Coordinates of C-alpha atoms in Angstrom, one line a residue:
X771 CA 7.2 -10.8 0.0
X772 CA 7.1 -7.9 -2.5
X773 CA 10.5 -7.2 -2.0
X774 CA 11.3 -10.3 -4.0
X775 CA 10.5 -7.8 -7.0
X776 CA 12.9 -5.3 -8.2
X777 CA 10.4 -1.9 -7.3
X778 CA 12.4 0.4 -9.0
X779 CA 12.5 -1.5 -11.9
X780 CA 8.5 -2.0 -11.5
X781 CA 8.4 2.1 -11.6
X782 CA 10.7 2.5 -15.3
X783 CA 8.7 -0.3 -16.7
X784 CA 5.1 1.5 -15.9
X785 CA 3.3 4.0 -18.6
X786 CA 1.5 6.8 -16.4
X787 CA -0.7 9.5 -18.8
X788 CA -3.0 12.2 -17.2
X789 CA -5.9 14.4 -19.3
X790 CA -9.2 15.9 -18.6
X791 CA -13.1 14.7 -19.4
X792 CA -16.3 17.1 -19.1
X793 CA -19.1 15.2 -17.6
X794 CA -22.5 16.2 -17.0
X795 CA -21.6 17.2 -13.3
X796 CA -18.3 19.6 -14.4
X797 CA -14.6 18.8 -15.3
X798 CA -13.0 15.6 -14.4
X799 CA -9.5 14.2 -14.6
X800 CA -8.5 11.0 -16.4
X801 CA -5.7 8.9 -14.8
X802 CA -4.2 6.1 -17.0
X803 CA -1.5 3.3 -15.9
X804 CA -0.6 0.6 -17.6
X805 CA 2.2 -2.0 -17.7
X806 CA 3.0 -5.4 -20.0
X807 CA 2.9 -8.6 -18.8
X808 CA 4.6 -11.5 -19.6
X809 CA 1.9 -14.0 -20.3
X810 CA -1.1 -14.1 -22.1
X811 CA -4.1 -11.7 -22.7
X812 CA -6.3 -14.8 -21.5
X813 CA -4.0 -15.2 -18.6
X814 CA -4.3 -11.9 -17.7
X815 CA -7.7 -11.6 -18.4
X816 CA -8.1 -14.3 -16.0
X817 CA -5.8 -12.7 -12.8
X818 CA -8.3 -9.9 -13.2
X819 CA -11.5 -11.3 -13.5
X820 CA -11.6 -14.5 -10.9
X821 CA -12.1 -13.8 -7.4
X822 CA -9.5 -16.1 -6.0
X823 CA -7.0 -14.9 -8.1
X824 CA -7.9 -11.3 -7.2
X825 CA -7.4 -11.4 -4.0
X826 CA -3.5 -13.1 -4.5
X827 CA -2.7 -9.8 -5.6
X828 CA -4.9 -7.2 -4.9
X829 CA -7.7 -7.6 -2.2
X830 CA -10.5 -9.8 -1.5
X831 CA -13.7 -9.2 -3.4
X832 CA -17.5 -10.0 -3.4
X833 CA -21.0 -10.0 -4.8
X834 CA -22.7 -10.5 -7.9
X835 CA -19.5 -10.7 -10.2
X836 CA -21.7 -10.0 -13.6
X837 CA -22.7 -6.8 -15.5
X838 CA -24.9 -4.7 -13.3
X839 CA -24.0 -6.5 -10.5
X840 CA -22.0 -4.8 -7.6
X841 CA -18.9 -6.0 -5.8
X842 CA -17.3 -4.9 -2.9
X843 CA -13.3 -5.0 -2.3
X844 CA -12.5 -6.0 1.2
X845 CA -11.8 -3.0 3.1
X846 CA -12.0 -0.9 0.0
X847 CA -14.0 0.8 -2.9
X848 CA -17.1 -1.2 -4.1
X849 CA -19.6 -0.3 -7.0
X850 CA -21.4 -1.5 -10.1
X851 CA -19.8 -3.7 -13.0
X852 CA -21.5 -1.7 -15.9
X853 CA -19.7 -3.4 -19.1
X854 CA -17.9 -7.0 -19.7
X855 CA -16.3 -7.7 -22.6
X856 CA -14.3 -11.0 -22.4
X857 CA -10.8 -10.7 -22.6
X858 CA -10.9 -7.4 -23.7
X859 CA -12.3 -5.2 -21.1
X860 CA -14.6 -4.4 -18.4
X861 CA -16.1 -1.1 -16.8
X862 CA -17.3 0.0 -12.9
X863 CA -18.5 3.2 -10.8
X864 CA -15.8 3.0 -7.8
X865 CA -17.4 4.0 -5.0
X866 CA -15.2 5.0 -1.5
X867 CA -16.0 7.7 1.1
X868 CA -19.0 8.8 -0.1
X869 CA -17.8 9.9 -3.6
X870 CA -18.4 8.2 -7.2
X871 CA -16.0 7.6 -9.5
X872 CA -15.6 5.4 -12.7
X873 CA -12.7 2.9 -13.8
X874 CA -12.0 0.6 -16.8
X875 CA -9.9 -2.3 -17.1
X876 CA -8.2 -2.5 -20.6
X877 CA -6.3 -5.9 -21.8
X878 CA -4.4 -6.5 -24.9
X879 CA -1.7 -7.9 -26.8
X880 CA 1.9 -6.5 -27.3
X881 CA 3.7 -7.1 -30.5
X882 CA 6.3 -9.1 -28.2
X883 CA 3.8 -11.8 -27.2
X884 CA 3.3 -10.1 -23.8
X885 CA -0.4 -9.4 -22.5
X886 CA -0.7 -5.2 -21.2
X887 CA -3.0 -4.7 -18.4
X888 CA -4.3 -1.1 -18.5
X889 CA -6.3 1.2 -15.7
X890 CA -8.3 3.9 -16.7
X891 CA -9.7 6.2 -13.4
X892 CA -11.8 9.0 -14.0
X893 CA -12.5 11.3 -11.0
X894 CA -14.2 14.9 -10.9
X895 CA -11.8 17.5 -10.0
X896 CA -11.6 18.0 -6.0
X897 CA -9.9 19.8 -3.2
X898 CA -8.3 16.1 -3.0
X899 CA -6.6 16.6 -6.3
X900 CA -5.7 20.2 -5.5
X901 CA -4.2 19.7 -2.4
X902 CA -1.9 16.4 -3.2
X903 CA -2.4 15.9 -7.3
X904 CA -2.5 12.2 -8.8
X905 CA -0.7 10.4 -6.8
X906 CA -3.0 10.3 -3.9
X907 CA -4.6 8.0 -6.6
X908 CA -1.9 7.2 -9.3
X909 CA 0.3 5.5 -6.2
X910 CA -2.3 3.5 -4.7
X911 CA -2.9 1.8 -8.8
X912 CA 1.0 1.4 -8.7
X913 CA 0.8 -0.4 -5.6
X914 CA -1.5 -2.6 -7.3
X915 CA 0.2 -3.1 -10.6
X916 CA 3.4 -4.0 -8.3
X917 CA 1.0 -7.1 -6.6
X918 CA 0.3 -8.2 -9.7
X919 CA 3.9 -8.0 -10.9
X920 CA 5.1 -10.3 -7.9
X921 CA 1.9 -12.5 -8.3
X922 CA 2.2 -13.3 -12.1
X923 CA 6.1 -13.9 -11.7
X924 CA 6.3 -16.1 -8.4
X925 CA 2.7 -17.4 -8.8
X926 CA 2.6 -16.3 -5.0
X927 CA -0.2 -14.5 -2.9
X928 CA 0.5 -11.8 -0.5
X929 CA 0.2 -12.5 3.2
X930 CA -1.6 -9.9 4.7
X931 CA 0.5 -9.1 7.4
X932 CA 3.7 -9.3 5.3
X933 CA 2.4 -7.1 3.2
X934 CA 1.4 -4.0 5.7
X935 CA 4.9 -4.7 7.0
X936 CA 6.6 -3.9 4.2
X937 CA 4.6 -0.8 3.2
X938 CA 6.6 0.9 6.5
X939 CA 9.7 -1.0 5.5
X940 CA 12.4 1.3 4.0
X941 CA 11.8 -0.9 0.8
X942 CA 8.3 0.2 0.9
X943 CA 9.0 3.6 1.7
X944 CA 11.5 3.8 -1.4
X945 CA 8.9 2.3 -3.5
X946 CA 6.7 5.5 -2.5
X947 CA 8.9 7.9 -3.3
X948 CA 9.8 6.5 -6.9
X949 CA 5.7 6.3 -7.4
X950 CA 5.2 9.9 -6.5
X951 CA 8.0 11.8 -8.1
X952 CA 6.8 9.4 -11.3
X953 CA 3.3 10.6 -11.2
X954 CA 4.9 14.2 -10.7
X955 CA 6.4 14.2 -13.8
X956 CA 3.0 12.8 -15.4
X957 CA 1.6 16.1 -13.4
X958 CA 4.2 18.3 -15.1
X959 CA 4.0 16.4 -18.2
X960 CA -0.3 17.4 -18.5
X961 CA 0.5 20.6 -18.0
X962 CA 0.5 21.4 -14.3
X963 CA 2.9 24.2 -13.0
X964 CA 6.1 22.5 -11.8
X965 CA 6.2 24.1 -8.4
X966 CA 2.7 23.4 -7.8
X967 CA 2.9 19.9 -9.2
X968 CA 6.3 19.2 -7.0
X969 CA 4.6 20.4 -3.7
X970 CA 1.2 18.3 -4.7
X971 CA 4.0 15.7 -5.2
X972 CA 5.6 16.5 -1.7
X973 CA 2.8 16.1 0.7
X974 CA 1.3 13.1 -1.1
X975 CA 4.8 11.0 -0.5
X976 CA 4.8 12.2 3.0
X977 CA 1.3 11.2 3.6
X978 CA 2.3 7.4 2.0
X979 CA 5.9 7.6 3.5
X980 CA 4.8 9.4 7.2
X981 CA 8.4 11.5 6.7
X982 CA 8.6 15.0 5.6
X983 CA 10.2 14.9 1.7
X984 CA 12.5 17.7 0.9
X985 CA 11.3 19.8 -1.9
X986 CA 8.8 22.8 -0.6
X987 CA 6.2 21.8 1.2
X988 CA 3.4 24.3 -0.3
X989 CA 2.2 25.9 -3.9

């Protein structure tokens, strides 16, 4: 279970940084999370990259696993692998509802000895991300990061069922909330309006959480 991982601990331990890109098609926003492992940047390298491992901690996914090959997570965003560089990095288009976007997959060493996975999600600017800011897609990455945090320190994948259990279980619920008013402060931090960046904040935990949060409910 996930709950076998401290979560709020997860949440201190995790770098979130926000910033903007032009692209050809207008302004886009740049989400980055990261967090340090303790293992090896081949290790890592490794959780990330093999299919079976994958899907221990994040979903299932398939197709032609190469550069300009596409893949396809179960359930979930699919696209095409665009650069591979071995352990280091690789890049993808992420592809969901009908809208294009880009991510990149960052891996390196820590002075420490630990191995620091890092997500890089770059997204044109949207009613989306007016409406409920980065956490509509800086909490679903955490989510992620916290899979891999239970998987690399039990060794254990995530049944399914257990796992959309706890994501209504006040544990879950708690976890959202830490996530949100995290990527709120990133918000503030970029140099969003507080008040807009708290009620972006508020409807995006409620939408995770299905409760109302306190804080004001609209900019």
């Amino acid at each position: 279970m996930i709950d076998k991982i401290d979560s709020s601990h997860h949440i201190s331990t995790v770098r979130r940084r926000l910033g903007t890109r032009t692209l050809e098609a207008g302004e886009a926003r740049v989400l980055t999370i990261s967090r340090a492992y303790d293992t090896t940047v081949e290790d890592l390298w490794d959780a990330c990259t093999t299919p079976e491992r994958i899907r221990r901690w994040f979903l299932p996914v398939s197709g032609d696993l190469r550069v300009g090959g596409r893949y396809q997570l179960e359930g979930n965003a699919g696209g095409t692998i665009e650069r591979c560089e071995p352990p280091r990095s690789f890049a993808a288009t992420w592809e969901f509802g009908g809208q294009v976007s880009w991510i990149e997959v960052r891996i390196s060493a820590e002075p420490d000895g630990r191995a620091r996975f890092e997500l890089e999600h770059v997204a044109h600017v949207d009613d989306r991300w007016t409406e409920f800011g980065p956490g509509a897609v800086g909490i679903g990455w955490e989510g992620a990061l916290l899979g891999l945090t239970r998987y690399l320190a039990t060794g254990e994948g995530m049944d399914p069922k257990e796992a959309e259990a706890w994501m209504t279980s006040a544990e879950g619920k708690a976890f959202y909330r830490l996530s949100g008013e995290a990527w709120c402060d990133a918000d503030i931090a970029s140099g969003t309006d507080p008040d807009d960046a708290r009620a972006r904040s508020a409807r995006t935990i409620a939408f995770y959480t299905g409760e109302p949060v306190d804080g004001p409910a609209e900019s």
